[in-house]
Amino acid sequence: MRRRVALALLGGTVVAWPSAAQDKLRRVGLLSSGLSVPTPGAPTSWRGELLRVLAESGFSQGRNLELLERYAEGQPDRLPAMAREIGAASAEVVLAITGDAIRAMAAADRATPIVMVASDPVERGFITSLARPGGRMTGLNFQTIDGDAKRLQLLREAIPGKRRFGVLAYGGSGPRLAQVLAQAATQLDIELATRTVSGSAEYATALAALKKDGVGGVLIESTQVLSTDAVRLAAIAEANGLPTICEWDYMARVGCMLGYGHDISYAHRRAGEYVARILKGSRPAELPVEQPDAWKLTINLGVAARLGLTVPPAVLARADAVID
């Protein structure tokens, strides 16, 4: 086993001893509602950046780090049992992705620090405030629902000739999403038709129904389950002649016409940095929750062309990336 040594001068003599902080096995949990396989098109991942950042901080698998990772594969009901497994394995800190995972981890283990990736963590009762979390949770606050309103506006601007648009929602969405989108629709002077799915088997039926409703384009709700299914969703939407706007840039790279959301690669790395700081002794209560403010617009002109659409120059000018 490789061992690092520290040097100290005691009574004029140099003494070396193993660095216990580096050689002690550290256990880190990763609990996600998503898939265990890499997401198509995504250049980074929660797992990959977590391991990369921890290695830079001196914690690496095979030497002094054990990663306890569990993925619900789009089935949130599996999360409580997985959270109990991570808690029973004595993880020192857990990276929990999505509100369902955070809630499951918090219920399964009432002491372990949690680095959360969530939306509206104050409203959900996870923390007391972004600046002063006040407990054992910290991490990232994604502006998911407000982001969906921004995405709806972008879809309207990209297809200015249409006044009726669709929303593909995932089962379990709270009332706030419907309220925010209804308000945005009123401001944009458009009509909305919503279809809710609870699994991939329902995508085709829901998108066909939206097509029948006469929508000019579809907003794919921002959820981890739908984002990991971008390839399938985009293909079904295009087969129905429906342009889509999705959350992440990689979703546009694999078939959505537009992708608009936080810089996900930055978020992947930032979450890893929170975990590393806690492993090194920082208290979650003293680490302010970060609300990322960098947004990326990606436009897939190939999809637009196949659908017979021309993206307005004003929208193209705002793009961070354009895919031909």
PDB file of C-alpha atoms in Angstrom:
ATOM      1  CA  MET A   1       0.000   0.000   0.000  1.00  0.00           C
ATOM      2  CA  ARG A   2       1.381   3.419  -0.928  1.00  0.00           C
ATOM      3  CA  ARG A   3       1.823   5.619   2.133  1.00  0.00           C
ATOM      4  CA  ARG A   4       2.530   9.311   2.351  1.00  0.00           C
ATOM      5  CA  VAL A   5       4.781  10.582   5.111  1.00  0.00           C
ATOM      6  CA  ALA A   6       4.960  13.811   7.050  1.00  0.00           C
ATOM      7  CA  LEU A   7       8.166  15.244   8.477  1.00  0.00           C
ATOM      8  CA  ALA A   8       8.575  17.012  11.809  1.00  0.00           C
ATOM      9  CA  LEU A   9      11.587  18.401  13.649  1.00  0.00           C
ATOM     10  CA  LEU A  10      11.630  17.123  17.234  1.00  0.00           C
ATOM     11  CA  GLY A  11      14.615  18.001  19.357  1.00  0.00           C
ATOM     12  CA  GLY A  12      16.769  18.480  16.276  1.00  0.00           C
ATOM     13  CA  THR A  13      15.811  15.091  14.830  1.00  0.00           C
ATOM     14  CA  VAL A  14      13.734  14.651  11.703  1.00  0.00           C
ATOM     15  CA  VAL A  15      10.966  12.129  12.351  1.00  0.00           C
ATOM     16  CA  ALA A  16       8.701  10.628   9.692  1.00  0.00           C
ATOM     17  CA  TRP A  17       5.325   9.031  10.257  1.00  0.00           C
ATOM     18  CA  PRO A  18       2.435   7.945   8.010  1.00  0.00           C
ATOM     19  CA  SER A  19      -0.170  10.599   7.257  1.00  0.00           C
ATOM     20  CA  ALA A  20      -3.279   9.119   8.855  1.00  0.00           C
ATOM     21  CA  ALA A  21      -5.518  11.678   7.186  1.00  0.00           C
ATOM     22  CA  GLN A  22      -4.469  10.408   3.759  1.00  0.00           C
ATOM     23  CA  ASP A  23      -4.256   6.685   4.518  1.00  0.00           C
ATOM     24  CA  LYS A  24      -7.541   6.292   6.359  1.00  0.00           C
ATOM     25  CA  LEU A  25     -10.262   4.778   4.170  1.00  0.00           C
ATOM     26  CA  ARG A  26     -12.934   7.389   3.502  1.00  0.00           C
ATOM     27  CA  ARG A  27     -16.420   6.382   2.408  1.00  0.00           C
ATOM     28  CA  VAL A  28     -18.462   8.707   0.207  1.00  0.00           C
ATOM     29  CA  GLY A  29     -22.030   8.053  -0.912  1.00  0.00           C
ATOM     30  CA  LEU A  30     -23.657   8.970  -4.222  1.00  0.00           C
ATOM     31  CA  LEU A  31     -27.447   8.598  -4.398  1.00  0.00           C
ATOM     32  CA  SER A  32     -29.223   9.457  -7.633  1.00  0.00           C
ATOM     33  CA  SER A  33     -32.653   9.074  -9.195  1.00  0.00           C
ATOM     34  CA  GLY A  34     -30.931   8.703 -12.559  1.00  0.00           C
ATOM     35  CA  LEU A  35     -29.181   5.983 -14.507  1.00  0.00           C
ATOM     36  CA  SER A  36     -26.014   4.092 -13.673  1.00  0.00           C
ATOM     37  CA  VAL A  37     -24.829   4.240 -17.292  1.00  0.00           C
ATOM     38  CA  PRO A  38     -23.327   7.434 -18.789  1.00  0.00           C
ATOM     39  CA  THR A  39     -25.862   9.861 -20.223  1.00  0.00           C
ATOM     40  CA  PRO A  40     -25.507  10.016 -24.026  1.00  0.00           C
ATOM     41  CA  GLY A  41     -24.000  13.285 -25.199  1.00  0.00           C
ATOM     42  CA  ALA A  42     -22.982  14.502 -21.737  1.00  0.00           C
ATOM     43  CA  PRO A  43     -19.251  15.344 -21.536  1.00  0.00           C
ATOM     44  CA  THR A  44     -19.148  15.005 -17.737  1.00  0.00           C
ATOM     45  CA  SER A  45     -21.126  13.271 -15.002  1.00  0.00           C
ATOM     46  CA  TRP A  46     -21.781  13.556 -11.271  1.00  0.00           C
ATOM     47  CA  ARG A  47     -19.728  10.405 -10.670  1.00  0.00           C
ATOM     48  CA  GLY A  48     -16.865  11.336 -12.960  1.00  0.00           C
ATOM     49  CA  GLU A  49     -16.347  14.839 -11.636  1.00  0.00           C
ATOM     50  CA  LEU A  50     -16.793  13.714  -8.032  1.00  0.00           C
ATOM     51  CA  LEU A  51     -13.992  11.172  -8.418  1.00  0.00           C
ATOM     52  CA  ARG A  52     -11.836  13.659 -10.325  1.00  0.00           C
ATOM     53  CA  VAL A  53     -12.132  16.373  -7.676  1.00  0.00           C
ATOM     54  CA  LEU A  54     -11.598  13.932  -4.815  1.00  0.00           C
ATOM     55  CA  ALA A  55      -8.459  12.567  -6.513  1.00  0.00           C
ATOM     56  CA  GLU A  56      -7.126  16.118  -6.798  1.00  0.00           C
ATOM     57  CA  SER A  57      -7.742  16.465  -3.050  1.00  0.00           C
ATOM     58  CA  GLY A  58      -5.837  13.276  -2.209  1.00  0.00           C
ATOM     59  CA  PHE A  59      -8.707  10.776  -2.085  1.00  0.00           C
ATOM     60  CA  SER A  60      -8.659   8.072  -4.746  1.00  0.00           C
ATOM     61  CA  GLN A  61     -10.336   4.705  -5.234  1.00  0.00           C
ATOM     62  CA  GLY A  62      -8.094   1.735  -4.614  1.00  0.00           C
ATOM     63  CA  ARG A  63      -6.055   3.638  -2.052  1.00  0.00           C
ATOM     64  CA  ASN A  64      -8.085   5.576   0.507  1.00  0.00           C
ATOM     65  CA  LEU A  65     -11.552   6.100  -0.987  1.00  0.00           C
ATOM     66  CA  GLU A  66     -14.608   3.889  -1.326  1.00  0.00           C
ATOM     67  CA  LEU A  67     -17.485   5.264  -3.403  1.00  0.00           C
ATOM     68  CA  LEU A  68     -20.860   3.886  -2.351  1.00  0.00           C
ATOM     69  CA  GLU A  69     -23.007   4.649  -5.395  1.00  0.00           C
ATOM     70  CA  ARG A  70     -26.644   3.793  -5.889  1.00  0.00           C
ATOM     71  CA  TYR A  71     -28.867   4.694  -8.874  1.00  0.00           C
ATOM     72  CA  ALA A  72     -32.643   4.371  -8.936  1.00  0.00           C
ATOM     73  CA  GLU A  73     -32.673   4.028 -12.747  1.00  0.00           C
ATOM     74  CA  GLY A  74     -35.651   6.371 -12.997  1.00  0.00           C
ATOM     75  CA  GLN A  75     -37.629   4.574 -10.276  1.00  0.00           C
ATOM     76  CA  PRO A  76     -37.764   6.929  -7.252  1.00  0.00           C
ATOM     77  CA  ASP A  77     -39.498   4.316  -5.088  1.00  0.00           C
ATOM     78  CA  ARG A  78     -36.175   2.448  -4.949  1.00  0.00           C
ATOM     79  CA  LEU A  79     -34.374   5.354  -3.272  1.00  0.00           C
ATOM     80  CA  PRO A  80     -35.312   4.756   0.408  1.00  0.00           C
ATOM     81  CA  ALA A  81     -33.799   1.253   0.436  1.00  0.00           C
ATOM     82  CA  MET A  82     -30.690   2.487  -1.371  1.00  0.00           C
ATOM     83  CA  ALA A  83     -30.323   5.346   1.096  1.00  0.00           C
ATOM     84  CA  ARG A  84     -30.459   2.872   3.981  1.00  0.00           C
ATOM     85  CA  GLU A  85     -27.699   0.827   2.345  1.00  0.00           C
ATOM     86  CA  ILE A  86     -25.463   3.886   2.084  1.00  0.00           C
ATOM     87  CA  GLY A  87     -26.214   4.869   5.666  1.00  0.00           C
ATOM     88  CA  ALA A  88     -25.476   1.360   6.953  1.00  0.00           C
ATOM     89  CA  ALA A  89     -22.081   1.466   5.200  1.00  0.00           C
ATOM     90  CA  SER A  90     -21.081   4.499   7.309  1.00  0.00           C
ATOM     91  CA  ALA A  91     -20.551   7.043   4.544  1.00  0.00           C
ATOM     92  CA  GLU A  92     -18.945  10.250   5.827  1.00  0.00           C
ATOM     93  CA  VAL A  93     -20.748  12.453   3.314  1.00  0.00           C
ATOM     94  CA  VAL A  94     -23.330  11.745   0.615  1.00  0.00           C
ATOM     95  CA  LEU A  95     -23.889  13.501  -2.697  1.00  0.00           C
ATOM     96  CA  ALA A  96     -27.659  13.301  -3.303  1.00  0.00           C
ATOM     97  CA  ILE A  97     -29.065  14.220  -6.716  1.00  0.00           C
ATOM     98  CA  THR A  98     -32.706  15.447  -6.867  1.00  0.00           C
ATOM     99  CA  GLY A  99     -35.224  16.144  -4.130  1.00  0.00           C
ATOM    100  CA  ASP A 100     -36.374  12.526  -3.949  1.00  0.00           C
ATOM    101  CA  ALA A 101     -32.823  11.333  -3.264  1.00  0.00           C
ATOM    102  CA  ILE A 102     -32.209  14.053  -0.681  1.00  0.00           C
ATOM    103  CA  ARG A 103     -35.426  13.255   1.153  1.00  0.00           C
ATOM    104  CA  ALA A 104     -34.664   9.518   1.142  1.00  0.00           C
ATOM    105  CA  MET A 105     -31.140  10.049   2.437  1.00  0.00           C
ATOM    106  CA  ALA A 106     -32.272  12.450   5.139  1.00  0.00           C
ATOM    107  CA  ALA A 107     -34.858   9.921   6.376  1.00  0.00           C
ATOM    108  CA  ALA A 108     -32.489   6.947   6.282  1.00  0.00           C
ATOM    109  CA  ASP A 109     -29.610   8.583   8.134  1.00  0.00           C
ATOM    110  CA  ARG A 110     -30.085  11.530  10.456  1.00  0.00           C
ATOM    111  CA  ALA A 111     -26.435  12.433  11.015  1.00  0.00           C
ATOM    112  CA  THR A 112     -24.397  12.113   7.796  1.00  0.00           C
ATOM    113  CA  PRO A 113     -23.664  15.383   5.930  1.00  0.00           C
ATOM    114  CA  ILE A 114     -25.462  15.666   2.597  1.00  0.00           C
ATOM    115  CA  VAL A 115     -24.301  17.616  -0.446  1.00  0.00           C
ATOM    116  CA  MET A 116     -27.547  18.196  -2.284  1.00  0.00           C
ATOM    117  CA  VAL A 117     -28.350  19.080  -5.858  1.00  0.00           C
ATOM    118  CA  ALA A 118     -31.918  20.338  -5.785  1.00  0.00           C
ATOM    119  CA  SER A 119     -34.349  23.078  -6.667  1.00  0.00           C
ATOM    120  CA  ASP A 120     -36.102  25.213  -4.052  1.00  0.00           C
ATOM    121  CA  PRO A 121     -34.290  23.620  -1.055  1.00  0.00           C
ATOM    122  CA  VAL A 122     -35.559  26.282   1.351  1.00  0.00           C
ATOM    123  CA  GLU A 123     -39.191  25.881   0.284  1.00  0.00           C
ATOM    124  CA  ARG A 124     -38.828  22.094   0.552  1.00  0.00           C
ATOM    125  CA  GLY A 125     -37.530  22.390   4.094  1.00  0.00           C
ATOM    126  CA  PHE A 126     -34.074  20.955   3.403  1.00  0.00           C
ATOM    127  CA  ILE A 127     -32.266  24.073   4.686  1.00  0.00           C
ATOM    128  CA  THR A 128     -33.170  27.298   6.477  1.00  0.00           C
ATOM    129  CA  SER A 129     -31.554  29.650   3.955  1.00  0.00           C
ATOM    130  CA  LEU A 130     -29.093  29.586   1.049  1.00  0.00           C
ATOM    131  CA  ALA A 131     -26.559  31.776   2.866  1.00  0.00           C
ATOM    132  CA  ARG A 132     -26.851  29.901   6.171  1.00  0.00           C
ATOM    133  CA  PRO A 133     -27.993  26.311   5.571  1.00  0.00           C
ATOM    134  CA  GLY A 134     -27.999  25.751   9.314  1.00  0.00           C
ATOM    135  CA  GLY A 135     -27.833  21.969   9.371  1.00  0.00           C
ATOM    136  CA  ARG A 136     -26.108  19.033   7.738  1.00  0.00           C
ATOM    137  CA  MET A 137     -27.020  19.919   4.144  1.00  0.00           C
ATOM    138  CA  THR A 138     -25.395  22.218   1.631  1.00  0.00           C
ATOM    139  CA  GLY A 139     -24.712  22.124  -2.104  1.00  0.00           C
ATOM    140  CA  LEU A 140     -26.361  23.525  -5.233  1.00  0.00           C
ATOM    141  CA  ASN A 141     -29.738  25.119  -5.822  1.00  0.00           C
ATOM    142  CA  PHE A 142     -30.882  24.760  -9.434  1.00  0.00           C
ATOM    143  CA  GLN A 143     -33.501  27.244 -10.617  1.00  0.00           C
ATOM    144  CA  THR A 144     -35.392  24.417 -12.243  1.00  0.00           C
ATOM    145  CA  ILE A 145     -38.970  25.688 -12.293  1.00  0.00           C
ATOM    146  CA  ASP A 146     -38.060  29.296 -13.068  1.00  0.00           C
ATOM    147  CA  GLY A 147     -35.788  27.846 -15.732  1.00  0.00           C
ATOM    148  CA  ASP A 148     -38.764  26.070 -17.302  1.00  0.00           C
ATOM    149  CA  ALA A 149     -40.506  29.437 -17.603  1.00  0.00           C
ATOM    150  CA  LYS A 150     -37.429  30.836 -19.348  1.00  0.00           C
ATOM    151  CA  ARG A 151     -37.364  27.827 -21.653  1.00  0.00           C
ATOM    152  CA  LEU A 152     -41.005  28.376 -22.562  1.00  0.00           C
ATOM    153  CA  GLN A 153     -40.187  31.967 -23.489  1.00  0.00           C
ATOM    154  CA  LEU A 154     -37.282  30.836 -25.667  1.00  0.00           C
ATOM    155  CA  LEU A 155     -39.458  28.282 -27.437  1.00  0.00           C
ATOM    156  CA  ARG A 156     -42.001  31.022 -28.156  1.00  0.00           C
ATOM    157  CA  GLU A 157     -39.262  33.265 -29.564  1.00  0.00           C
ATOM    158  CA  ALA A 158     -37.802  30.452 -31.670  1.00  0.00           C
ATOM    159  CA  ILE A 159     -41.210  29.644 -33.224  1.00  0.00           C
ATOM    160  CA  PRO A 160     -42.859  33.065 -33.377  1.00  0.00           C
ATOM    161  CA  GLY A 161     -45.670  31.986 -35.682  1.00  0.00           C
ATOM    162  CA  LYS A 162     -47.267  29.673 -33.106  1.00  0.00           C
ATOM    163  CA  ARG A 163     -49.492  30.523 -30.148  1.00  0.00           C
ATOM    164  CA  ARG A 164     -50.137  27.054 -28.742  1.00  0.00           C
ATOM    165  CA  PHE A 165     -47.369  25.057 -27.074  1.00  0.00           C
ATOM    166  CA  GLY A 166     -47.091  21.806 -25.189  1.00  0.00           C
ATOM    167  CA  VAL A 167     -45.529  20.712 -21.910  1.00  0.00           C
ATOM    168  CA  LEU A 168     -44.365  17.162 -21.324  1.00  0.00           C
ATOM    169  CA  ALA A 169     -44.345  16.780 -17.552  1.00  0.00           C
ATOM    170  CA  TYR A 170     -43.150  13.925 -15.369  1.00  0.00           C
ATOM    171  CA  GLY A 171     -45.461  12.440 -12.725  1.00  0.00           C
ATOM    172  CA  GLY A 172     -44.952  13.953  -9.312  1.00  0.00           C
ATOM    173  CA  SER A 173     -44.405  17.532 -10.450  1.00  0.00           C
ATOM    174  CA  GLY A 174     -45.680  19.871  -7.776  1.00  0.00           C
ATOM    175  CA  PRO A 175     -48.333  22.560  -8.244  1.00  0.00           C
ATOM    176  CA  ARG A 176     -45.731  25.316  -8.417  1.00  0.00           C
ATOM    177  CA  LEU A 177     -44.607  24.243 -11.907  1.00  0.00           C
ATOM    178  CA  ALA A 178     -48.149  24.519 -13.264  1.00  0.00           C
ATOM    179  CA  GLN A 179     -48.584  27.910 -11.598  1.00  0.00           C
ATOM    180  CA  VAL A 180     -45.311  29.314 -12.926  1.00  0.00           C
ATOM    181  CA  LEU A 181     -45.928  28.062 -16.459  1.00  0.00           C
ATOM    182  CA  ALA A 182     -49.512  29.339 -16.471  1.00  0.00           C
ATOM    183  CA  GLN A 183     -48.292  32.777 -15.447  1.00  0.00           C
ATOM    184  CA  ALA A 184     -45.551  32.676 -18.112  1.00  0.00           C
ATOM    185  CA  ALA A 185     -48.082  31.636 -20.762  1.00  0.00           C
ATOM    186  CA  THR A 186     -50.305  34.611 -19.885  1.00  0.00           C
ATOM    187  CA  GLN A 187     -47.369  37.002 -20.182  1.00  0.00           C
ATOM    188  CA  LEU A 188     -46.321  35.454 -23.505  1.00  0.00           C
ATOM    189  CA  ASP A 189     -49.917  35.469 -24.825  1.00  0.00           C
ATOM    190  CA  ILE A 190     -49.849  31.749 -25.626  1.00  0.00           C
ATOM    191  CA  GLU A 191     -51.909  28.684 -24.767  1.00  0.00           C
ATOM    192  CA  LEU A 192     -50.541  25.565 -23.098  1.00  0.00           C
ATOM    193  CA  ALA A 193     -51.471  21.911 -23.392  1.00  0.00           C
ATOM    194  CA  THR A 194     -49.889  19.564 -20.823  1.00  0.00           C
ATOM    195  CA  ARG A 195     -49.410  15.815 -20.868  1.00  0.00           C
ATOM    196  CA  THR A 196     -47.934  13.962 -17.885  1.00  0.00           C
ATOM    197  CA  VAL A 197     -45.961  10.724 -18.087  1.00  0.00           C
ATOM    198  CA  SER A 198     -44.810   8.335 -15.386  1.00  0.00           C
ATOM    199  CA  GLY A 199     -42.393   6.309 -17.504  1.00  0.00           C
ATOM    200  CA  SER A 200     -40.812   5.879 -20.917  1.00  0.00           C
ATOM    201  CA  ALA A 201     -43.610   3.601 -22.137  1.00  0.00           C
ATOM    202  CA  GLU A 202     -45.908   6.643 -22.142  1.00  0.00           C
ATOM    203  CA  TYR A 203     -43.707   9.013 -24.183  1.00  0.00           C
ATOM    204  CA  ALA A 204     -45.105   8.108 -27.595  1.00  0.00           C
ATOM    205  CA  THR A 205     -48.749   8.397 -26.548  1.00  0.00           C
ATOM    206  CA  ALA A 206     -48.203  11.712 -24.752  1.00  0.00           C
ATOM    207  CA  LEU A 207     -46.281  13.340 -27.589  1.00  0.00           C
ATOM    208  CA  ALA A 208     -48.771  12.097 -30.170  1.00  0.00           C
ATOM    209  CA  ALA A 209     -51.541  13.648 -28.068  1.00  0.00           C
ATOM    210  CA  LEU A 210     -49.694  16.972 -27.980  1.00  0.00           C
ATOM    211  CA  LYS A 211     -49.337  16.821 -31.746  1.00  0.00           C
ATOM    212  CA  LYS A 212     -53.073  16.242 -32.028  1.00  0.00           C
ATOM    213  CA  ASP A 213     -53.615  19.223 -29.705  1.00  0.00           C
ATOM    214  CA  GLY A 214     -51.997  21.369 -32.399  1.00  0.00           C
ATOM    215  CA  VAL A 215     -48.990  22.583 -30.426  1.00  0.00           C
ATOM    216  CA  GLY A 216     -46.149  24.271 -32.273  1.00  0.00           C
ATOM    217  CA  GLY A 217     -43.433  22.971 -29.956  1.00  0.00           C
ATOM    218  CA  VAL A 218     -42.945  21.141 -26.668  1.00  0.00           C
ATOM    219  CA  LEU A 219     -41.233  22.075 -23.428  1.00  0.00           C
ATOM    220  CA  ILE A 220     -39.705  18.963 -21.839  1.00  0.00           C
ATOM    221  CA  GLU A 221     -39.976  19.472 -18.083  1.00  0.00           C
ATOM    222  CA  SER A 222     -36.673  19.675 -16.259  1.00  0.00           C
ATOM    223  CA  THR A 223     -36.367  16.454 -14.292  1.00  0.00           C
ATOM    224  CA  GLN A 224     -33.499  14.022 -13.960  1.00  0.00           C
ATOM    225  CA  VAL A 225     -35.586  11.141 -15.290  1.00  0.00           C
ATOM    226  CA  LEU A 226     -36.524  12.940 -18.510  1.00  0.00           C
ATOM    227  CA  SER A 227     -33.050  14.392 -18.971  1.00  0.00           C
ATOM    228  CA  THR A 228     -31.477  10.931 -18.956  1.00  0.00           C
ATOM    229  CA  ASP A 229     -33.974   9.845 -21.614  1.00  0.00           C
ATOM    230  CA  ALA A 230     -33.222  12.703 -24.011  1.00  0.00           C
ATOM    231  CA  VAL A 231     -32.313  10.504 -26.988  1.00  0.00           C
ATOM    232  CA  ARG A 232     -35.601   8.604 -26.900  1.00  0.00           C
ATOM    233  CA  LEU A 233     -37.726  11.678 -26.174  1.00  0.00           C
ATOM    234  CA  ALA A 234     -36.142  13.741 -28.946  1.00  0.00           C
ATOM    235  CA  ALA A 235     -36.550  10.952 -31.498  1.00  0.00           C
ATOM    236  CA  ILE A 236     -40.252  10.469 -30.706  1.00  0.00           C
ATOM    237  CA  ALA A 237     -40.893  14.217 -30.743  1.00  0.00           C
ATOM    238  CA  GLU A 238     -39.166  14.632 -34.105  1.00  0.00           C
ATOM    239  CA  ALA A 239     -41.103  11.698 -35.538  1.00  0.00           C
ATOM    240  CA  ASN A 240     -44.251  13.627 -34.598  1.00  0.00           C
ATOM    241  CA  GLY A 241     -42.915  16.792 -36.207  1.00  0.00           C
ATOM    242  CA  LEU A 242     -42.540  18.519 -32.834  1.00  0.00           C
ATOM    243  CA  PRO A 243     -39.589  20.798 -31.999  1.00  0.00           C
ATOM    244  CA  THR A 244     -38.527  20.576 -28.366  1.00  0.00           C
ATOM    245  CA  ILE A 245     -36.711  22.680 -25.827  1.00  0.00           C
ATOM    246  CA  CYS A 246     -34.878  20.778 -23.090  1.00  0.00           C
ATOM    247  CA  GLU A 247     -32.805  21.687 -20.069  1.00  0.00           C
ATOM    248  CA  TRP A 248     -29.204  20.744 -20.783  1.00  0.00           C
ATOM    249  CA  ASP A 249     -26.859  21.461 -23.678  1.00  0.00           C
ATOM    250  CA  TYR A 250     -26.182  17.740 -24.185  1.00  0.00           C
ATOM    251  CA  MET A 251     -29.916  17.198 -24.713  1.00  0.00           C
ATOM    252  CA  ALA A 252     -29.753  19.507 -27.718  1.00  0.00           C
ATOM    253  CA  ARG A 253     -26.705  17.605 -28.951  1.00  0.00           C
ATOM    254  CA  VAL A 254     -28.658  14.348 -29.007  1.00  0.00           C
ATOM    255  CA  GLY A 255     -31.854  15.624 -30.622  1.00  0.00           C
ATOM    256  CA  CYS A 256     -33.734  18.412 -28.842  1.00  0.00           C
ATOM    257  CA  MET A 257     -33.945  21.500 -31.028  1.00  0.00           C
ATOM    258  CA  LEU A 258     -33.002  23.785 -28.136  1.00  0.00           C
ATOM    259  CA  GLY A 259     -31.196  23.239 -24.861  1.00  0.00           C
ATOM    260  CA  TYR A 260     -31.179  25.946 -22.200  1.00  0.00           C
ATOM    261  CA  GLY A 261     -30.071  25.537 -18.616  1.00  0.00           C
ATOM    262  CA  HIS A 262     -27.304  25.883 -16.087  1.00  0.00           C
ATOM    263  CA  ASP A 263     -23.766  24.911 -17.085  1.00  0.00           C
ATOM    264  CA  ILE A 264     -24.052  21.265 -16.067  1.00  0.00           C
ATOM    265  CA  SER A 265     -20.328  20.489 -16.331  1.00  0.00           C
ATOM    266  CA  TYR A 266     -19.630  23.320 -13.875  1.00  0.00           C
ATOM    267  CA  ALA A 267     -22.295  21.939 -11.537  1.00  0.00           C
ATOM    268  CA  HIS A 268     -20.819  18.428 -11.712  1.00  0.00           C
ATOM    269  CA  ARG A 269     -17.439  19.725 -10.600  1.00  0.00           C
ATOM    270  CA  ARG A 270     -18.792  22.152  -8.008  1.00  0.00           C
ATOM    271  CA  ALA A 271     -20.723  19.387  -6.250  1.00  0.00           C
ATOM    272  CA  GLY A 272     -17.514  17.375  -6.021  1.00  0.00           C
ATOM    273  CA  GLU A 273     -15.752  20.348  -4.465  1.00  0.00           C
ATOM    274  CA  TYR A 274     -18.395  20.552  -1.735  1.00  0.00           C
ATOM    275  CA  VAL A 275     -17.862  16.856  -0.936  1.00  0.00           C
ATOM    276  CA  ALA A 276     -14.088  17.335  -0.802  1.00  0.00           C
ATOM    277  CA  ARG A 277     -14.364  20.297   1.560  1.00  0.00           C
ATOM    278  CA  ILE A 278     -16.553  18.332   3.964  1.00  0.00           C
ATOM    279  CA  LEU A 279     -14.147  15.376   3.892  1.00  0.00           C
ATOM    280  CA  LYS A 280     -11.403  17.819   4.845  1.00  0.00           C
ATOM    281  CA  GLY A 281     -13.357  19.032   7.869  1.00  0.00           C
ATOM    282  CA  SER A 282     -15.696  21.825   6.743  1.00  0.00           C
ATOM    283  CA  ARG A 283     -19.137  21.866   8.354  1.00  0.00           C
ATOM    284  CA  PRO A 284     -22.106  21.868   5.962  1.00  0.00           C
ATOM    285  CA  ALA A 285     -23.913  24.437   8.088  1.00  0.00           C
ATOM    286  CA  GLU A 286     -21.115  26.908   7.356  1.00  0.00           C
ATOM    287  CA  LEU A 287     -20.978  26.338   3.581  1.00  0.00           C
ATOM    288  CA  PRO A 288     -23.481  28.587   1.762  1.00  0.00           C
ATOM    289  CA  VAL A 289     -25.625  26.882  -0.841  1.00  0.00           C
ATOM    290  CA  GLU A 290     -24.626  28.029  -4.310  1.00  0.00           C
ATOM    291  CA  GLN A 291     -27.203  29.098  -6.869  1.00  0.00           C
ATOM    292  CA  PRO A 292     -25.442  28.806 -10.245  1.00  0.00           C
ATOM    293  CA  ASP A 293     -26.031  31.845 -12.440  1.00  0.00           C
ATOM    294  CA  ALA A 294     -24.332  30.703 -15.648  1.00  0.00           C
ATOM    295  CA  TRP A 295     -26.825  29.587 -18.317  1.00  0.00           C
ATOM    296  CA  LYS A 296     -26.093  27.988 -21.695  1.00  0.00           C
ATOM    297  CA  LEU A 297     -28.211  28.086 -24.848  1.00  0.00           C
ATOM    298  CA  THR A 298     -27.495  25.357 -27.406  1.00  0.00           C
ATOM    299  CA  ILE A 299     -29.302  25.236 -30.756  1.00  0.00           C
ATOM    300  CA  ASN A 300     -29.457  22.186 -32.996  1.00  0.00           C
ATOM    301  CA  LEU A 301     -29.947  23.591 -36.494  1.00  0.00           C
ATOM    302  CA  GLY A 302     -29.984  20.094 -37.991  1.00  0.00           C
ATOM    303  CA  VAL A 303     -33.148  19.257 -36.053  1.00  0.00           C
ATOM    304  CA  ALA A 304     -34.697  22.608 -36.964  1.00  0.00           C
ATOM    305  CA  ALA A 305     -33.980  22.008 -40.648  1.00  0.00           C
ATOM    306  CA  ARG A 306     -35.512  18.534 -40.598  1.00  0.00           C
ATOM    307  CA  LEU A 307     -38.638  20.014 -39.043  1.00  0.00           C
ATOM    308  CA  GLY A 308     -38.769  22.747 -41.665  1.00  0.00           C
ATOM    309  CA  LEU A 309     -38.050  25.550 -39.196  1.00  0.00           C
ATOM    310  CA  THR A 310     -35.746  28.560 -39.388  1.00  0.00           C
ATOM    311  CA  VAL A 311     -34.491  29.779 -36.041  1.00  0.00           C
ATOM    312  CA  PRO A 312     -34.784  33.605 -35.909  1.00  0.00           C
ATOM    313  CA  PRO A 313     -31.458  35.502 -36.033  1.00  0.00           C
ATOM    314  CA  ALA A 314     -32.183  37.157 -32.676  1.00  0.00           C
ATOM    315  CA  VAL A 315     -32.323  33.740 -31.004  1.00  0.00           C
ATOM    316  CA  LEU A 316     -29.265  32.438 -32.870  1.00  0.00           C
ATOM    317  CA  ALA A 317     -27.273  35.476 -31.741  1.00  0.00           C
ATOM    318  CA  ARG A 318     -27.803  34.475 -28.105  1.00  0.00           C
ATOM    319  CA  ALA A 319     -26.572  30.902 -28.545  1.00  0.00           C
ATOM    320  CA  ASP A 320     -23.493  29.641 -26.727  1.00  0.00           C
ATOM    321  CA  ALA A 321     -23.254  26.696 -29.131  1.00  0.00           C
ATOM    322  CA  VAL A 322     -24.821  25.974 -32.521  1.00  0.00           C
ATOM    323  CA  ILE A 323     -24.927  22.430 -33.898  1.00  0.00           C
ATOM    324  CA  ASP A 324     -25.217  22.038 -37.660  1.00  0.00           C
TER     325      ASP A 324
END
